XYZ file of C-alpha atoms in Angstrom:
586
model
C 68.822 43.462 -26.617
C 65.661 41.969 -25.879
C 64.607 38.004 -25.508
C 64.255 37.003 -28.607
C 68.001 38.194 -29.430
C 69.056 35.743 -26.862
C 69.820 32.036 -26.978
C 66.441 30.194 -26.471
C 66.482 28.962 -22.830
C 63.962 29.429 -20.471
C 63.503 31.823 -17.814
C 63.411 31.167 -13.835
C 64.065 27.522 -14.648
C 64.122 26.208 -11.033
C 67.794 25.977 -10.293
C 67.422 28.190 -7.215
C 68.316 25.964 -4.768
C 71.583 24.739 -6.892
C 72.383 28.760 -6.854
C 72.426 28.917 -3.072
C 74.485 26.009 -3.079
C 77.041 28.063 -5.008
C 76.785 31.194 -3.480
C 77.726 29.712 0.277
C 80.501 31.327 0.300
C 79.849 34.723 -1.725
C 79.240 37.693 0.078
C 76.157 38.451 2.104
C 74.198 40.452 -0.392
C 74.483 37.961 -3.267
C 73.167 35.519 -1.456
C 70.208 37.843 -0.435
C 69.759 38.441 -3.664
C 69.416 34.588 -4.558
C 66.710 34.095 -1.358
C 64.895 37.773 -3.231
C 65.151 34.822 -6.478
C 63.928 31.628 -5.275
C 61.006 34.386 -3.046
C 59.979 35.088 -6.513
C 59.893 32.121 -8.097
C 57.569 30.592 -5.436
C 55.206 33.643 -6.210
C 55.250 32.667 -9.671
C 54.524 29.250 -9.315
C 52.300 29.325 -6.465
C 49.810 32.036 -7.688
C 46.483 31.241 -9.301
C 47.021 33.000 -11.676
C 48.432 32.509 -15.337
C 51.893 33.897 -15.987
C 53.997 34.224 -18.804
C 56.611 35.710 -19.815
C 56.705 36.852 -23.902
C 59.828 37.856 -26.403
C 59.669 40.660 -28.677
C 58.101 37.906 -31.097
C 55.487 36.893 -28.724
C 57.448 33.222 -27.967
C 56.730 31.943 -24.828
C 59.760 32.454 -22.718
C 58.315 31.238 -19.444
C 54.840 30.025 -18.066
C 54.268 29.610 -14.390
C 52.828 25.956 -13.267
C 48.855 27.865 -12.596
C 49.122 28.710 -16.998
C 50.205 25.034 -17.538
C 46.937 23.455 -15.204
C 45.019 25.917 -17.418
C 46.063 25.161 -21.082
C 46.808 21.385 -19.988
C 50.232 21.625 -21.714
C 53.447 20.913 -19.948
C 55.732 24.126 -19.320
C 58.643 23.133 -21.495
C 55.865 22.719 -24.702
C 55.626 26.560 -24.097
C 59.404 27.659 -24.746
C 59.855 29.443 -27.789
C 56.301 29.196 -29.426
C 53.238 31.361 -29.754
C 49.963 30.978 -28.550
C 48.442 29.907 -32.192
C 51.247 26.859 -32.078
C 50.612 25.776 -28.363
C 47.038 26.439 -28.020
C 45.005 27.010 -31.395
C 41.926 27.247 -29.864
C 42.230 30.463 -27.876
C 41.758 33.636 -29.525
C 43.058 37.238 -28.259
C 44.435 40.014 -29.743
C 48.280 40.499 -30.870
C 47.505 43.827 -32.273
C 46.645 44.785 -28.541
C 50.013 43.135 -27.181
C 51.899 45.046 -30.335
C 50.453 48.003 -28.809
C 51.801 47.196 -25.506
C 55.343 46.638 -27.276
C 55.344 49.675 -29.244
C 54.376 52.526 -26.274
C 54.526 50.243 -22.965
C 51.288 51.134 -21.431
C 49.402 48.010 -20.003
C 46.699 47.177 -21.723
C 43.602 44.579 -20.785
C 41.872 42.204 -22.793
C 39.840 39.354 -23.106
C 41.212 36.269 -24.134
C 38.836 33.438 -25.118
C 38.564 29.869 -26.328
C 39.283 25.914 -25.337
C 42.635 24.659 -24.175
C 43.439 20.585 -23.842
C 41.684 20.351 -20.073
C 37.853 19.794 -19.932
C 35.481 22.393 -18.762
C 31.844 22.742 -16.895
C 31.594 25.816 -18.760
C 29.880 26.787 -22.161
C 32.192 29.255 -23.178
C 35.863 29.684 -21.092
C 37.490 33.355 -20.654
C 39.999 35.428 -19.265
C 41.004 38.303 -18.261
C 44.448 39.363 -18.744
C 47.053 42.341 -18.489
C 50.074 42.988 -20.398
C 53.073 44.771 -19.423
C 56.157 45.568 -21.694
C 59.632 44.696 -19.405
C 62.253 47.323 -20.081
C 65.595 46.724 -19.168
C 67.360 50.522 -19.400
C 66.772 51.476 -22.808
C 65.979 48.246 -23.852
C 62.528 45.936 -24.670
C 62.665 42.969 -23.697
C 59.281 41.417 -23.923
C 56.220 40.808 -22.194
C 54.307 39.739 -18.847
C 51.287 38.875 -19.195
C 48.885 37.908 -16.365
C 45.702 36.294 -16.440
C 42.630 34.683 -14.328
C 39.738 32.844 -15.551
C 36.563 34.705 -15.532
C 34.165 32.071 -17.249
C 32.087 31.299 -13.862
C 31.355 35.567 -13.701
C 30.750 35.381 -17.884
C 28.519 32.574 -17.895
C 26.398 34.282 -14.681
C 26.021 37.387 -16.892
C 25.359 35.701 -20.126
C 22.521 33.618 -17.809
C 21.445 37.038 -16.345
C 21.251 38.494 -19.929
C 19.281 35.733 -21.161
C 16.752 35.830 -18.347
C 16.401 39.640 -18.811
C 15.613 38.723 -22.545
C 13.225 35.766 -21.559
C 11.103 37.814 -19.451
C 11.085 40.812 -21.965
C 10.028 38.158 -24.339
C 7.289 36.770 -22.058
C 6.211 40.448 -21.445
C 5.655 41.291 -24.698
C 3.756 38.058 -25.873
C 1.413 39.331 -23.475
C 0.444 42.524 -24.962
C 0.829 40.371 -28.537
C -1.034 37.151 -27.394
C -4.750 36.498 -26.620
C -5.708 40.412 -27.803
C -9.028 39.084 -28.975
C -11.775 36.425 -27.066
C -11.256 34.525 -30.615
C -9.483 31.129 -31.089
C -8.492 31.376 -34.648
C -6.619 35.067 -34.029
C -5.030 33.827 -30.268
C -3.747 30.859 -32.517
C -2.474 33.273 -35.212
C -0.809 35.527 -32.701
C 1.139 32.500 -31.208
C 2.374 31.604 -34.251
C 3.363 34.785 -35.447
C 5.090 35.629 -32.507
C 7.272 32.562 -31.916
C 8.900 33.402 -35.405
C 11.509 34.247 -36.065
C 12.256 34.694 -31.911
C 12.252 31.272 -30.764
C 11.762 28.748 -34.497
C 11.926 29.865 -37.909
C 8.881 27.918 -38.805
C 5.743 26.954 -36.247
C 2.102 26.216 -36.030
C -0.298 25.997 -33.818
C -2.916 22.668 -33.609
C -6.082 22.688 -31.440
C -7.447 19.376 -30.047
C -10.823 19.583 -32.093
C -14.015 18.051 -29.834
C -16.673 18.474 -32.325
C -17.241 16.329 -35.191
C -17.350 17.633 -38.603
C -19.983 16.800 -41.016
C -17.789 16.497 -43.558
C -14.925 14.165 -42.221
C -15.332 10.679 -41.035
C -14.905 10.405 -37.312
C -11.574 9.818 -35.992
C -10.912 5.945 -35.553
C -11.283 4.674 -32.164
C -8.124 5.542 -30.052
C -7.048 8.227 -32.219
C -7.251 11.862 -31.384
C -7.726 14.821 -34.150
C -5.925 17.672 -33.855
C -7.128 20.897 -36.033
C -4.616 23.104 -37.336
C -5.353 26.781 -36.946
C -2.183 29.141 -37.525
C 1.237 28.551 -38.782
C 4.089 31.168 -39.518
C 7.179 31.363 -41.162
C 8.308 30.691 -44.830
C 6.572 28.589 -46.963
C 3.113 27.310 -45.324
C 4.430 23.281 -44.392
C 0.982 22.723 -43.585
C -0.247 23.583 -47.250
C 2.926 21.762 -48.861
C 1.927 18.913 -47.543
C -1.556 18.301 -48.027
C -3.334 19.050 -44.733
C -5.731 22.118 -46.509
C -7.166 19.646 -49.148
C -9.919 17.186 -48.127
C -8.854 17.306 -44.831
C -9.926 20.312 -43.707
C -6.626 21.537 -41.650
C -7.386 18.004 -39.510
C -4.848 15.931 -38.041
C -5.169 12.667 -36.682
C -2.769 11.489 -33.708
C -2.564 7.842 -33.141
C -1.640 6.405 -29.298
C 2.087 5.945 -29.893
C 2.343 9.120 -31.441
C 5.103 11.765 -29.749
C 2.776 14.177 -30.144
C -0.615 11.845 -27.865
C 2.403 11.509 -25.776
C 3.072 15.264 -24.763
C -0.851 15.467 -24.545
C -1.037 12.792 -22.088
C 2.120 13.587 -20.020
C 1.893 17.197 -20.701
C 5.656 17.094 -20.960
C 7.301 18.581 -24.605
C 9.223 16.538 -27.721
C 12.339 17.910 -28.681
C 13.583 16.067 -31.853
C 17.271 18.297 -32.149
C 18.950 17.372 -35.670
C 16.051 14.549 -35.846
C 16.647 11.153 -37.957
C 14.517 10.262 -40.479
C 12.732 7.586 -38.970
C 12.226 10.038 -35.574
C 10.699 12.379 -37.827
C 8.443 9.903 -39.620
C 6.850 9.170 -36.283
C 6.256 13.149 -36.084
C 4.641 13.538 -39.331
C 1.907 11.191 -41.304
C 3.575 9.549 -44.490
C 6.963 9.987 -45.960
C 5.748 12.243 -48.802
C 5.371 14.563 -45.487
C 8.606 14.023 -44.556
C 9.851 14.902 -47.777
C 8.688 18.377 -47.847
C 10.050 18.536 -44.626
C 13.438 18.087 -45.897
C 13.354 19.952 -48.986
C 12.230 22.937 -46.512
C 15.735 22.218 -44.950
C 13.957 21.487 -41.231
C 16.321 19.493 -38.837
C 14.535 20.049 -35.602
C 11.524 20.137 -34.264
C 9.729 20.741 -30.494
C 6.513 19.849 -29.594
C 4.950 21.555 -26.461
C 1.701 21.277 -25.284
C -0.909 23.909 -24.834
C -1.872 23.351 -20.942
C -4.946 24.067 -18.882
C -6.215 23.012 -15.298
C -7.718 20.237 -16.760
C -5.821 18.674 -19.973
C -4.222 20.518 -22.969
C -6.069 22.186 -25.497
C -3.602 21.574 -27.856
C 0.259 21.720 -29.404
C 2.240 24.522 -30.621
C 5.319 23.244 -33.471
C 8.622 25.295 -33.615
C 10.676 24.282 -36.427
C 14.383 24.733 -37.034
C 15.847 24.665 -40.672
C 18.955 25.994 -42.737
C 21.718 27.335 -40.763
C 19.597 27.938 -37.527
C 20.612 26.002 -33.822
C 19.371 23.388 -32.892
C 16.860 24.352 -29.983
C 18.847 24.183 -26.546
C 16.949 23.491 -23.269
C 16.196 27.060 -22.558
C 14.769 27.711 -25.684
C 12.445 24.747 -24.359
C 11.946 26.053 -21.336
C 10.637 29.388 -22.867
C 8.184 28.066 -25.463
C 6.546 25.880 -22.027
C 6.262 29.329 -20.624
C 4.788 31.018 -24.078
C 2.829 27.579 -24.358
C 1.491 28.256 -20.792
C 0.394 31.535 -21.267
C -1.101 31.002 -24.605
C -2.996 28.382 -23.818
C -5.094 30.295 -20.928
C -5.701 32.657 -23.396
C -6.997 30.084 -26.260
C -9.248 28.152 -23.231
C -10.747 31.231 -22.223
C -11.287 32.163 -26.257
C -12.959 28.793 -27.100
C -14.724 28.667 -23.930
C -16.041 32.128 -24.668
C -17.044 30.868 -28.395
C -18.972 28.143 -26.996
C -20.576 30.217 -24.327
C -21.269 33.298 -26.697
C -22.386 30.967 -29.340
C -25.027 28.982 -26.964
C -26.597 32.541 -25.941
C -26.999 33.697 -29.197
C -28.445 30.943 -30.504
C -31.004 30.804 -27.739
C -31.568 34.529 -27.630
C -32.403 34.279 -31.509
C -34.335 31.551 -30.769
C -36.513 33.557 -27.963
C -36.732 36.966 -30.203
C -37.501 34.753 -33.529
C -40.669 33.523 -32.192
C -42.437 36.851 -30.682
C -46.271 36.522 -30.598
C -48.491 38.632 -33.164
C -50.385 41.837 -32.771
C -53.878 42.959 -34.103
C -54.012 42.874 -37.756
C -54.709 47.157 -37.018
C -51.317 47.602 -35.538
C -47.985 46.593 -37.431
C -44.357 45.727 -35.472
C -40.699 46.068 -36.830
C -37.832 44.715 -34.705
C -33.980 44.665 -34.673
C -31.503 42.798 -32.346
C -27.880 43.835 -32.765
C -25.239 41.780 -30.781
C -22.956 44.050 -29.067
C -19.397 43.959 -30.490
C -16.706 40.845 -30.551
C -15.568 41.264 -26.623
C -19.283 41.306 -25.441
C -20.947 38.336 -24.612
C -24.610 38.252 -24.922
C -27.337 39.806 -23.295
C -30.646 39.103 -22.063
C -32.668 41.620 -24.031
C -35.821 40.486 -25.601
C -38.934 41.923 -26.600
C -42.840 40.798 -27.233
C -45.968 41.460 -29.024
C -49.568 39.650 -27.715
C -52.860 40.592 -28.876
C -55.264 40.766 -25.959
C -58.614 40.661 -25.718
C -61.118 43.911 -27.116
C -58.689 44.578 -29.731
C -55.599 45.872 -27.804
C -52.195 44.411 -28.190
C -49.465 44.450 -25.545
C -45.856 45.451 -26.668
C -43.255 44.218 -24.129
C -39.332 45.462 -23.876
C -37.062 44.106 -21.461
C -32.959 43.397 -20.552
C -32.119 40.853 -18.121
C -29.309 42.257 -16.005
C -25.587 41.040 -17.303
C -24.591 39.194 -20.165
C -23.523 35.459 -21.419
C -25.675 31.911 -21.137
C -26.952 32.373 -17.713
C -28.740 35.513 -18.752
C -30.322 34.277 -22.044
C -31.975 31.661 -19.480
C -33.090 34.168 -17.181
C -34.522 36.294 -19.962
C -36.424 33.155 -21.035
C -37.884 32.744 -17.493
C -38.992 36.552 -17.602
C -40.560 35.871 -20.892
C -42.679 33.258 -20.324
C -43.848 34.628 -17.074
C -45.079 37.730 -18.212
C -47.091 36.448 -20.867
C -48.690 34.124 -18.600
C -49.561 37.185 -16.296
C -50.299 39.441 -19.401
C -53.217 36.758 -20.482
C -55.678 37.845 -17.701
C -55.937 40.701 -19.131
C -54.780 43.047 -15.923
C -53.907 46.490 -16.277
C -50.105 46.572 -16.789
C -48.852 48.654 -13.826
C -50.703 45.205 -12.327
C -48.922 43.261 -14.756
C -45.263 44.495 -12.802
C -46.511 44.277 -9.899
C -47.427 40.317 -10.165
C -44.382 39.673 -12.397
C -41.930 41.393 -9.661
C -43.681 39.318 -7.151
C -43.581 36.125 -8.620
C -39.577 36.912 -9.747
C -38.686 37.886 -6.183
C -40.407 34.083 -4.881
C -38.604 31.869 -7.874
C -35.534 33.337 -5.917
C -33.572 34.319 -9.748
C -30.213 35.745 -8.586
C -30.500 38.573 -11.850
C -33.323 41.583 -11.914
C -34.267 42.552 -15.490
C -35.941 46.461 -16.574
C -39.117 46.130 -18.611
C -41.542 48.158 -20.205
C -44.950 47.754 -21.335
C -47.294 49.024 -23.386
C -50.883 48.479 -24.225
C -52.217 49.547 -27.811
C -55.570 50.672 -27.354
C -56.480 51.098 -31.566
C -60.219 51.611 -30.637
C -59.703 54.090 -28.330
C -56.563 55.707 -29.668
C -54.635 55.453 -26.913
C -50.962 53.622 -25.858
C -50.667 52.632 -21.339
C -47.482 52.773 -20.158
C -45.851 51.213 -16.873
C -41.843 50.840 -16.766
C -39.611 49.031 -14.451
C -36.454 50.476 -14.279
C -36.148 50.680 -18.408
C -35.390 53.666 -20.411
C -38.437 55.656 -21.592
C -39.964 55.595 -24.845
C -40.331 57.877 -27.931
C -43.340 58.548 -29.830
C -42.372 59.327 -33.714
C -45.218 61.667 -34.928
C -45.464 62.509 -38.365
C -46.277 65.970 -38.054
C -44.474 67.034 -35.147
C -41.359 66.608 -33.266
C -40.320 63.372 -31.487
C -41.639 62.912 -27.891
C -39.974 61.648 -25.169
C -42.500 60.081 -22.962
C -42.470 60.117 -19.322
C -43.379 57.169 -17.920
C -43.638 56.837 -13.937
C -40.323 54.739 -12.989
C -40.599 51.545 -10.742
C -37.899 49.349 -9.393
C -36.906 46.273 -11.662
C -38.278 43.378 -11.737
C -37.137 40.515 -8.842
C -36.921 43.195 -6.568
C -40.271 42.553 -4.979
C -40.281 46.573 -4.337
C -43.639 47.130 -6.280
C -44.994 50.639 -6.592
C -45.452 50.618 -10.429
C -47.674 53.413 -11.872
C -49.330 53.449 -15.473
C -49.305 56.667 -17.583
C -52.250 57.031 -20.996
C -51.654 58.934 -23.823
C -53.226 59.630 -27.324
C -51.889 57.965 -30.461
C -52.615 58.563 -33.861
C -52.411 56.660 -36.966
C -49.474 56.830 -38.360
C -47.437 57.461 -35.147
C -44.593 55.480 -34.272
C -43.661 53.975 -30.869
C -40.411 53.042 -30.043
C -39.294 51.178 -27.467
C -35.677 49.971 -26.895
C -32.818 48.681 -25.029
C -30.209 51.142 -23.210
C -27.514 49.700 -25.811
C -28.932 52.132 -28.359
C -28.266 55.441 -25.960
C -25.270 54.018 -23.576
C -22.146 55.681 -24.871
C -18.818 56.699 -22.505
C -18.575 59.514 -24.632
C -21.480 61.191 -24.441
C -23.923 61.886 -21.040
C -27.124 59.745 -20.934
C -28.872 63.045 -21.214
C -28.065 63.761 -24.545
C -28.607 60.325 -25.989
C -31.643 60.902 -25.024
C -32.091 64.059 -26.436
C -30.951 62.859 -29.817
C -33.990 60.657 -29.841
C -36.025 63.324 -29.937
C -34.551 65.330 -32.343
C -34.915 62.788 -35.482
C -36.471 63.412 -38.521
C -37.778 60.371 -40.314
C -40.082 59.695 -42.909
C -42.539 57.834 -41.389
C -44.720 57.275 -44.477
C -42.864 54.337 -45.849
C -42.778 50.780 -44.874
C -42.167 50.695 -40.826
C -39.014 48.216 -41.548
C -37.292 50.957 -43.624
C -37.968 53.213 -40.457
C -36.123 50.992 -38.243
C -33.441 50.903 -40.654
C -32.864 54.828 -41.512
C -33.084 55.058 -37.292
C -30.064 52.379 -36.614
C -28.264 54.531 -39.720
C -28.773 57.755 -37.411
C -27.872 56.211 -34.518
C -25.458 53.402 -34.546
C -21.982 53.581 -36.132
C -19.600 50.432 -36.016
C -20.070 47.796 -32.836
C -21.840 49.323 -29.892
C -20.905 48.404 -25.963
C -23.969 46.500 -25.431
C -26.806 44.486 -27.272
C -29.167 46.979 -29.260
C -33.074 45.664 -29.461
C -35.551 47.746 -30.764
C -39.708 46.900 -31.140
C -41.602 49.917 -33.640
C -45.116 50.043 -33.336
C -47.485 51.859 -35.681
C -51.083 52.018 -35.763
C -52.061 51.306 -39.259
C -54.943 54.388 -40.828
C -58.277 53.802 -41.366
């Protein structure tokens, strides 16, 4: 007969000490046997530990005082109940204590939910083990023993998380800033965040150059430019920001988004109001589509940089998603962080690479002219998109008696600083060139004069004077690749030219070499971007030069071009510059 076949009455219901009373005068062993009871009992209730004691029905037969501090429900609100009728909110299995019934071995399990006493933690569990209580041949029930393990459950859920947060963070960097431009960072942002931390986002750049075609901002009020958003239907697009606008967004002072700008602090607007919202977006038509996209919450978090933020990044919650908690926060600051170095360092590059190739243009736009008897075709190919410009540039001067001067030259590095420097060389070697000196002489002043100005960048050059009377080309090189004669009748030559330091060295020691040209022979001369490739040895880009086969009968522009066809495919590593020079025929 087990306990639910008995009267309902509770079990170990404190009348030990009234039992000692009565057994006084018993014999020795039943009053041992009544300590060996009230010895228990104390166990029971002084353990920290939940006990209870279960019928056949699962009814509470007995809980010790450590499961009534738990639940927050008196002991007698237990007896004869089940867990679903004292304590709703906690789950476990009854197929598992079933088990337990049916073959008595113990069996563990989780038990979690809420109970009636307040908690510090997100989620409360347990731990517990059942054990069926045989009497002979008999079942009578259950024990079941339990301790909290919510501290331990919440550490590992924390632990989990982190381990997900920095997996998260690890891959936005190999997803995040791939490319030195601002538009694609932005994109990349936005993708990423979604559907991992928002189910909707964009990304909005604080734009510092006007646009001819929008009225300035009005004073106090700061324009943000829209450049990516992800997820779902495009918000931006819904509500009017690609018309006239231009992807533009003005922020006004007591806007929450000026204010995470300013403080550099984010704007979490969880299951936002109306009116909150309103101050988030620009009219209520704005708000509307907001709605209809089912968005409840929204977090603003600035873009920082060492010096101010570059912009905000928008994550969006709608539907059935959370509302964003404050390590979801914490995460996009740390996605914000790292995106935002890489969005600085792509629009300072675009500024930077932009400024040097409008200058360089400028320089190799403007060469100066040969004699009318010899006729120049150039090309200047920008390396590819992760390159920032060089300081190549080329000449052409007609000098005195007929002759003309061809100049090639690349300013050591790349970016602003060497577009200057290239200038500098320029403008220097014309000036030298004009007095007519030989050009080994030419170098030699040039390196001089470099050396003295004290410019922190040497630069390769090579010269060489067109002699139409006499038929002849003078060569001197500092440091630059050699050039190739093009004959029309014969294979391509590689000429030797004596090699001399670069220029700023003030090494000197630059020798001239003469040789014959012929009508109708084309000189090239070129910057190492044309034969610099990892995969193949400097050697045999050289080589290659000398084994093309052009017509050379045709215009000398459509030379050039068949030439770059040969030998450039796709971007190259570095800037490209080439100068052809033909004599023209009699």
């Amino acid at each position: 007969m087990g306990f639910d076949q008995l009267p309902l009455k509770s079990l170990f219901t404190g009348a030990e000490d009234a039992l000692l009373s009565m057994l006084a005068d018993a014999p020795a062993e039943a009053v041992e046997k009544a300590h060996e009871y009230k010895i228990l009992r104390d166990v029971l209730d002084g353990t920290s530990a939940a006990v209870a004691i279960l019928d056949e029905r699962l009814r509470f037969r007995y809980v010790n005082d450590a499961m009534a501090r738990m639940s927050g429900v008196p002991p007698g609100a237990f007896h004869g109940r089940t867990m679903a009728e004292v304590l709703p909110g906690i789950h476990r299995s009854e197929d598992v204590l079933r088990m337990v019934l049916g073959d008595g071995r113990p069996r563990a399990l989780s038990v979690t939910g809420t109970t009636h006493v307040s908690s510090p933690f997100r989620q409360r569990q347990w731990s517990a083990v059942y054990h069926r209580l045989d009497h002979g041949d008999r079942v009578l029930g259950l024990c079941g023993i339990a301790v909290e393990v919510s501290g331990l459950r919440q550490y590992m859920d924390d632990l989990e998380r982190a381990h997900q947060r920095l997996a998260l963070l690890d891959t936005a960097a190999t997803r995040v800033g791939t490319t030195l431009r601002v538009e694609q960072t932005c994109a990349e942002l936005a993708e990423f965040v979604v559907p991992s931390l928002a189910d909707r986002a964009s990304v909005r750049i604080v734009d510092t150059q006007e646009a001819d075609d929008l009225p300035p901002p009005a004073p106090g009020v700061l324009r943000l430019r829209i450049m990516a958003s992800a997820g779902g239907p495009d918000i931006v697009a819904r509500i009017g920001l690609t018309a006239t606008s231009g992807y533009y967004f003005d922020v006004p002072r007591d806007s929450p988004v000026r204010s995470c700008l300013d403080t550099g602090r984010p704007w979490v607007g969880n299951l936002a109001s109306d009116d909150v919202l309103l101050k988030m977006l620009r009219t209520p038509l704005d708000l509307e589509v907001v709605r209809e996209l089912g968005v409840h919450s929204i977090v603003v978090v600035p873009l920082p940089t060492r010096e101010h933020p570059v912009g905000v990044l928008y994550l969006l919650r709608a539907g059935d998603s959370a509302p964003f908690t404050d390590e979801d926060v914490v995460v996009a600051q740390e996605l914000a962080a790292r995106a935002a170095v890489a969005i600085d360092n792509a629009r300072q590059y675009t500024l930077e690479h932009s400024m040097a190739l409008e200058l360089q243009r400028a320089l190799l736009s403007e060469p100066g002219g040969p004699h009318p008897d010899v006729e120049t075709a150039s090309r200047y190919l920008p390396a590819g998109q992760r390159a920032l410009v060089g300081g190549d540039w080329f000449d052409s001067m007609a000098l005195p008696c007929g002759r003309t001067l061809q100049v090639m030259g690349d300013v050591m590095g790349h970016g602003f600083t060497a577009a200057v420097a290239m200038s500098q060389y320029r403008s220097l070697l014309r000036t030298i060139a004009a007095s007519g000196a030989p050009v080994e002489q030419i170098l030699q002043e040039a390196d001089h004069r470099l050396a003295s100005i004290g410019l922190d960048r040497v630069a390769t050059c090579l010269l060489a004077l067109v002699d139409p009377g006499q038929g002849t080309c003078t060569f001197a090189g500092a440091g630059h690749p050699p050039p190739v004669l093009l004959h029309p009748d014969a294979p391509a030559e590689l000429v030797h030219v004596p090699t001399g330091p670069p220029l700023g060295t003030d090494l000197g020691g630059y020798e001239a070499v003469t040789l014959p040209v012929r009508p109708g022979t084309v000189l090239l001369m070129y910057t190492d971007g044309l034969i610099e490739d990892r995969r193949r040895d400097i050697d045999a880009s050289l080589r290659r030069l000398t084994h093309l086969r052009l017509d050379l009968d045709g215009p000398l522009e459509s030379v050039v071009d068949a030439l770059l066809a040969r030998l450039v495919h796709g971007t190259t590593e570095d800037d490209v510059t080439l100068l052809a020079t033909r004599l023209r025929g009699p």
